[in-house]
mmCIF file of C-alpha atoms in Angstrom:
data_model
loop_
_atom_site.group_PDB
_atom_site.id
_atom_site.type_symbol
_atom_site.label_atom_id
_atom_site.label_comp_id
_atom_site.label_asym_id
_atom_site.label_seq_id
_atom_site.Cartn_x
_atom_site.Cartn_y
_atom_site.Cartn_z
ATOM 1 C CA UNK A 1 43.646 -61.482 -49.995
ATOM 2 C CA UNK A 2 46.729 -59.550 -48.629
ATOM 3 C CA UNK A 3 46.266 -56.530 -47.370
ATOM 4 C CA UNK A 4 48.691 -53.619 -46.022
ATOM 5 C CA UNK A 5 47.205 -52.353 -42.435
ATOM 6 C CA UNK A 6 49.077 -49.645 -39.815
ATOM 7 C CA UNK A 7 48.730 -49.046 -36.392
ATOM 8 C CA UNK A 8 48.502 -44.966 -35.819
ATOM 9 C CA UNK A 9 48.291 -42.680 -33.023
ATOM 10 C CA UNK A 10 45.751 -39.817 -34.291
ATOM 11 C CA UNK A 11 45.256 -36.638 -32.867
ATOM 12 C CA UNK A 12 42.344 -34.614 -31.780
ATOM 13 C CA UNK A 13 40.265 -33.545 -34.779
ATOM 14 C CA UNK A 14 41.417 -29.646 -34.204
ATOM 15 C CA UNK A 15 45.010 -30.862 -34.589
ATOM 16 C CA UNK A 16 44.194 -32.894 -37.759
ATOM 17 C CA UNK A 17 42.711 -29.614 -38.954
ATOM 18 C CA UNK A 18 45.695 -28.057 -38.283
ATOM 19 C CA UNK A 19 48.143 -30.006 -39.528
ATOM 20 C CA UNK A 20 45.873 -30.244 -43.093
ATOM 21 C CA UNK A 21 46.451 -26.540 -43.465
ATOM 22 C CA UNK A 22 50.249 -26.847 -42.727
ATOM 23 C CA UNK A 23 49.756 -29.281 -45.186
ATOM 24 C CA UNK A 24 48.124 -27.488 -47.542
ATOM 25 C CA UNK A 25 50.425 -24.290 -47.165
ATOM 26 C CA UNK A 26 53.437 -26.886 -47.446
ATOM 27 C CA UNK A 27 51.862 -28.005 -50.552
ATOM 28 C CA UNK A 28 51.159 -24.646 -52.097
ATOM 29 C CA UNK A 29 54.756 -23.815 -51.924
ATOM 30 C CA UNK A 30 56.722 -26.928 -53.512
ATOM 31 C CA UNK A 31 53.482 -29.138 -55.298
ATOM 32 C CA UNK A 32 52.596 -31.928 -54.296
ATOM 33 C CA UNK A 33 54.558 -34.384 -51.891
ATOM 34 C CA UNK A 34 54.654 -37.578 -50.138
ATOM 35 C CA UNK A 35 52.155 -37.574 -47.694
ATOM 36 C CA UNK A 36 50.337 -34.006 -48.580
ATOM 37 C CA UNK A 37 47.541 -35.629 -48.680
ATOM 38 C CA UNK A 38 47.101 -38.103 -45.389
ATOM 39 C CA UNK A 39 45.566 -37.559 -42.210
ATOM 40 C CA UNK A 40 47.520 -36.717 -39.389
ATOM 41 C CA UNK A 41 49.248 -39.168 -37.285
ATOM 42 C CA UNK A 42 51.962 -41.081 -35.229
ATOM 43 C CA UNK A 43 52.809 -44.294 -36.922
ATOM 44 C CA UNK A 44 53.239 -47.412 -34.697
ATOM 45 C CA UNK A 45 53.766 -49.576 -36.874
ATOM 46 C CA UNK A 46 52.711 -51.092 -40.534
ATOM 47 C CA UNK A 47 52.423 -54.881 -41.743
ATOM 48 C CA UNK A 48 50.572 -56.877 -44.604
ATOM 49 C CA UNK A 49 48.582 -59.760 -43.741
ATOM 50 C CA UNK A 50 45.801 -62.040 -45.191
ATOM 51 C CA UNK A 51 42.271 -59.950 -43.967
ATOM 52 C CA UNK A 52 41.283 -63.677 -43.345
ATOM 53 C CA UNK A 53 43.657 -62.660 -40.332
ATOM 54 C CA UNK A 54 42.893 -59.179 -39.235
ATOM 55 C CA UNK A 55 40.296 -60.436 -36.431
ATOM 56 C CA UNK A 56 42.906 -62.322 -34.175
ATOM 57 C CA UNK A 57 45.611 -59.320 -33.954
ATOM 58 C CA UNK A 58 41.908 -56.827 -33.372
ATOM 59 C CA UNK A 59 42.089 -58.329 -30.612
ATOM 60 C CA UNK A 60 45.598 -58.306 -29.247
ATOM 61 C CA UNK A 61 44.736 -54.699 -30.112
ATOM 62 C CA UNK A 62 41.868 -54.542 -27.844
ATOM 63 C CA UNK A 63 43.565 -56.391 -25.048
ATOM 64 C CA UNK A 64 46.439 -54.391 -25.040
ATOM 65 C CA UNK A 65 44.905 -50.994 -25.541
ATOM 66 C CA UNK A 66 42.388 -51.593 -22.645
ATOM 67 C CA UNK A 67 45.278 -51.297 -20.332
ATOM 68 C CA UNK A 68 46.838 -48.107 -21.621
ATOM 69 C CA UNK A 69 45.603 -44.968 -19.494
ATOM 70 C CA UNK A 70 44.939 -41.685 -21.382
ATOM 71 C CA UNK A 71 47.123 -39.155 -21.567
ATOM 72 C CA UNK A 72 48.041 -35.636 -22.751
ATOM 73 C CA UNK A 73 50.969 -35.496 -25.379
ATOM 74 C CA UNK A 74 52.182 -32.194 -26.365
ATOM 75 C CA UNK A 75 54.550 -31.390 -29.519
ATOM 76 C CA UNK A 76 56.280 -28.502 -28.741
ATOM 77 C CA UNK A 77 59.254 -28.369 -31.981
ATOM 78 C CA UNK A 78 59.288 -29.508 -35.761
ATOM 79 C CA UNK A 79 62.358 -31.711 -36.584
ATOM 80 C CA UNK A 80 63.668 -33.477 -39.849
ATOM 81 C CA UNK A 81 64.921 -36.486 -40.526
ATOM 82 C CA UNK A 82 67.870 -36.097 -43.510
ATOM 83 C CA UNK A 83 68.244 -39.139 -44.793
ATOM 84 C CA UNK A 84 64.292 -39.834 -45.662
ATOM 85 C CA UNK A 85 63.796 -36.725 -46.245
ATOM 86 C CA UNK A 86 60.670 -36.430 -43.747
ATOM 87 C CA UNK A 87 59.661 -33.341 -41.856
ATOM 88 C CA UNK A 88 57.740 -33.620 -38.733
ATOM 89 C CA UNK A 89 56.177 -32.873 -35.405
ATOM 90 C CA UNK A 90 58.005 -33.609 -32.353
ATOM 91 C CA UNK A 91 56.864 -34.063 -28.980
ATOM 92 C CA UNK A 92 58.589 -32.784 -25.942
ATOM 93 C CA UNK A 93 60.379 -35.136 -23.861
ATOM 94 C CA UNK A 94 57.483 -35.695 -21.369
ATOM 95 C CA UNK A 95 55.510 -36.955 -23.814
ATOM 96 C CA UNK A 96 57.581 -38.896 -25.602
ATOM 97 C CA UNK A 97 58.197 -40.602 -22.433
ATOM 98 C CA UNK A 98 54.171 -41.345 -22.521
ATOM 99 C CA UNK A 99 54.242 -42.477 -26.074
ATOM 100 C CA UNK A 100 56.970 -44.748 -26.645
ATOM 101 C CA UNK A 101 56.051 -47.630 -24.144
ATOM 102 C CA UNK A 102 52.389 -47.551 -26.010
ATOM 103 C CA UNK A 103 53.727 -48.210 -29.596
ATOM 104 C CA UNK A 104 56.408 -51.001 -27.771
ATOM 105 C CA UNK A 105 53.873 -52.894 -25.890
ATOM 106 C CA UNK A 106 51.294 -52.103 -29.149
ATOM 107 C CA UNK A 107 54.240 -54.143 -31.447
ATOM 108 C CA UNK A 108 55.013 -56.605 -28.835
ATOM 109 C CA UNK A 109 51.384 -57.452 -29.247
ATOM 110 C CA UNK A 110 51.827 -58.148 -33.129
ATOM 111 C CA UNK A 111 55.079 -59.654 -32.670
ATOM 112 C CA UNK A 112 54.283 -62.578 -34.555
ATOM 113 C CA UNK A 113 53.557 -60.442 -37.902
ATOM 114 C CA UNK A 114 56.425 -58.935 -40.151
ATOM 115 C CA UNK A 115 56.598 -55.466 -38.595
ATOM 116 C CA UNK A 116 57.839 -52.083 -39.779
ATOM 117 C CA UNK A 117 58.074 -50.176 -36.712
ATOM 118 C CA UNK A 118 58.508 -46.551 -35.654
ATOM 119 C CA UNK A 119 60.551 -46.271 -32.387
ATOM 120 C CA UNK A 120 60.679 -42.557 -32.518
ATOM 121 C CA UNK A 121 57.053 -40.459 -32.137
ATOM 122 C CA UNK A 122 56.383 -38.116 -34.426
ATOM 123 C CA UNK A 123 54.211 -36.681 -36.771
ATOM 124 C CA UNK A 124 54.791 -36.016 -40.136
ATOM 125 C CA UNK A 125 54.283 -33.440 -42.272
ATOM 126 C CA UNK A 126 56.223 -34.343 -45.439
ATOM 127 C CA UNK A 127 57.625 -37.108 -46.242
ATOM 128 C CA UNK A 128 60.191 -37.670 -49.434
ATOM 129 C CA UNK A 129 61.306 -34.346 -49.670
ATOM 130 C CA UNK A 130 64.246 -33.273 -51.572
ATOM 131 C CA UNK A 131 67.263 -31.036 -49.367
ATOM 132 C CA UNK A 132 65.553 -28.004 -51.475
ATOM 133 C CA UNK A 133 62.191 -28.560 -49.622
ATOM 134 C CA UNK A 134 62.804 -30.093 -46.414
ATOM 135 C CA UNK A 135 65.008 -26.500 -46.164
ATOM 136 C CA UNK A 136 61.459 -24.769 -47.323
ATOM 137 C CA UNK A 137 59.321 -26.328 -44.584
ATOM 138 C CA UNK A 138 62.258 -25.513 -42.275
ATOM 139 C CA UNK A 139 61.777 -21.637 -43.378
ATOM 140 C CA UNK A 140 57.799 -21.810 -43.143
ATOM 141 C CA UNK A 141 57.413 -23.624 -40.169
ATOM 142 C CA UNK A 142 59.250 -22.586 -37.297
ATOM 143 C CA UNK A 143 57.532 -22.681 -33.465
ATOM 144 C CA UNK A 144 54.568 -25.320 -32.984
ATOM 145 C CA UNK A 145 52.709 -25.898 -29.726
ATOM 146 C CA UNK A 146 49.582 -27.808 -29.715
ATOM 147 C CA UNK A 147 48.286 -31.066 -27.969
ATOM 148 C CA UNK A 148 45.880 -33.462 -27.810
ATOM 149 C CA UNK A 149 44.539 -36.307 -25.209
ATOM 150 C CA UNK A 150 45.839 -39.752 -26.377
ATOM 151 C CA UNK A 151 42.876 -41.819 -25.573
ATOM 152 C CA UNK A 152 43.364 -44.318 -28.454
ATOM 153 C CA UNK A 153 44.766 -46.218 -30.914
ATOM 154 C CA UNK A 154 43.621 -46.884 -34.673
ATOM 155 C CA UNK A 155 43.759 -49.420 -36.916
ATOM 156 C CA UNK A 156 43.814 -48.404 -40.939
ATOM 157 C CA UNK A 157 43.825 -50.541 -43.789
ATOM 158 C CA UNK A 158 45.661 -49.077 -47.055
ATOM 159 C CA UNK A 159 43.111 -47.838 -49.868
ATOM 160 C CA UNK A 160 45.339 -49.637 -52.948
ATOM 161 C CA UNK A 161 43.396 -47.031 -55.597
ATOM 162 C CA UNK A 162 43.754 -43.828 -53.616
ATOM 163 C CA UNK A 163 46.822 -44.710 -51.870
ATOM 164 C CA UNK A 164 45.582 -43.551 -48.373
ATOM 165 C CA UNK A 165 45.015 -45.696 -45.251
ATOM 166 C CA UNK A 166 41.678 -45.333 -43.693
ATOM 167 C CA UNK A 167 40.689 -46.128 -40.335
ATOM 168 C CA UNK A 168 39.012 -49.433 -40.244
ATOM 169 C CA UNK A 169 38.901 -49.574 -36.130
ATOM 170 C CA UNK A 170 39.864 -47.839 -32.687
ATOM 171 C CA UNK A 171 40.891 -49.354 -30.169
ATOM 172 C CA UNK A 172 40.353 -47.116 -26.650
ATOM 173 C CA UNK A 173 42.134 -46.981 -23.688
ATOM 174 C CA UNK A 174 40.289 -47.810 -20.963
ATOM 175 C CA UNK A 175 42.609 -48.194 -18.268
ATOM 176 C CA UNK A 176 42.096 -51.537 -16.677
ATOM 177 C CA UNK A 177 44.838 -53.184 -14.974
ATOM 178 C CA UNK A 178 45.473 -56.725 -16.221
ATOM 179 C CA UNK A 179 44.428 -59.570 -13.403
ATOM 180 C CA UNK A 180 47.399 -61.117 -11.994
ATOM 181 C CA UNK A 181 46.934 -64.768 -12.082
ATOM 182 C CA UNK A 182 46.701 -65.971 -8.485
ATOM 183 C CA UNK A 183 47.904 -69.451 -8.154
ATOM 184 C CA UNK A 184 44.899 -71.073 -5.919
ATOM 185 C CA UNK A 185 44.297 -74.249 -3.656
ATOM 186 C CA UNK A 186 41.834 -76.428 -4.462
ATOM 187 C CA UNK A 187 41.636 -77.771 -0.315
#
């Protein structure tokens, strides 16, 4: 059966809290919205597959991830994208640095699937939002500075009733550098 997964970046659970309130506070001021609802995160990427499938690119996943070294990414300024009508998180340029050669190396490992890739990290607070609202969360949100240890990646499967993905594995970074293949004699 097809199935629509994503690849995600999530944050520390305090910055998931967080963002749920800003969230929340969003939501009490304009209704409901695209995205009220999920948990916090930095898309990689999103694709639908057979779940016959899902095992072989877990572990392109795995491989890939266990070369990726923690580190500390720090969003520092909200920022809007017009034409989509998404409000989000930025991080500064330091970390953005950090983060975009994970989600590249993290899609070059599911090359072979139909991909709809981020290229720019950030997290969302609304998505969908008419001019009228994107201006409100421009007005209530205004200086951010939080971070978080980005230790891991996670792999969520889409809920088809509630609409939601929902993290179905992680994938850790543990870095180990890859073994160089070392052409050997055998005399």
């Amino acid at each position: 059966m097809e199935k629509k997964y994503s690849v995600a970046i999530y944050p520390s659970q305090d910055v998931i809290d967080a963002i749920k309130k800003m969230k929340d506070y969003l939501k009490s001021k304009i209704d409901w919205y695209s995205s009220s609802n999920s948990t916090a995160h930095i898309t990689i990427c999103e694709f639908t597959i057979d779940d016959s499938q899902i095992n072989q690119y877990k572990q392109k996943l795995f491989k890939t991830c266990d070369t990726f070294k923690p580190f500390q990414v720090y969003l520092d300024h909200f920022g809007s994208y017009e034409n989509s009508g998404a409000f989000f998180i930025a991080p500064n340029e330091d970390s953005k640095n950090s983060l975009k050669p994970v989600m590249k190396k993290t899609q070059e490992a599911l090359k072979a699937l139909k991909l709809k890739k981020s290229d720019d990290p950030h997290l969302s607070i609304g998505r969908k939002l008419n001019p009228e609202n994107l201006k409100i969360a421009s007005q209530l949100f205004t200086t951010i500075d939080i971070d978080f240890l980005c230790d891991a990646i996670v792999l969520r499967e889409l809920d088809e009733v509630k609409k939601q993905f929902f993290v179905i594995d992680t994938f850790s970074f543990n870095s180990n550098i890859q073994p160089e293949l070392i052409q050997g004699s055998l005399f």
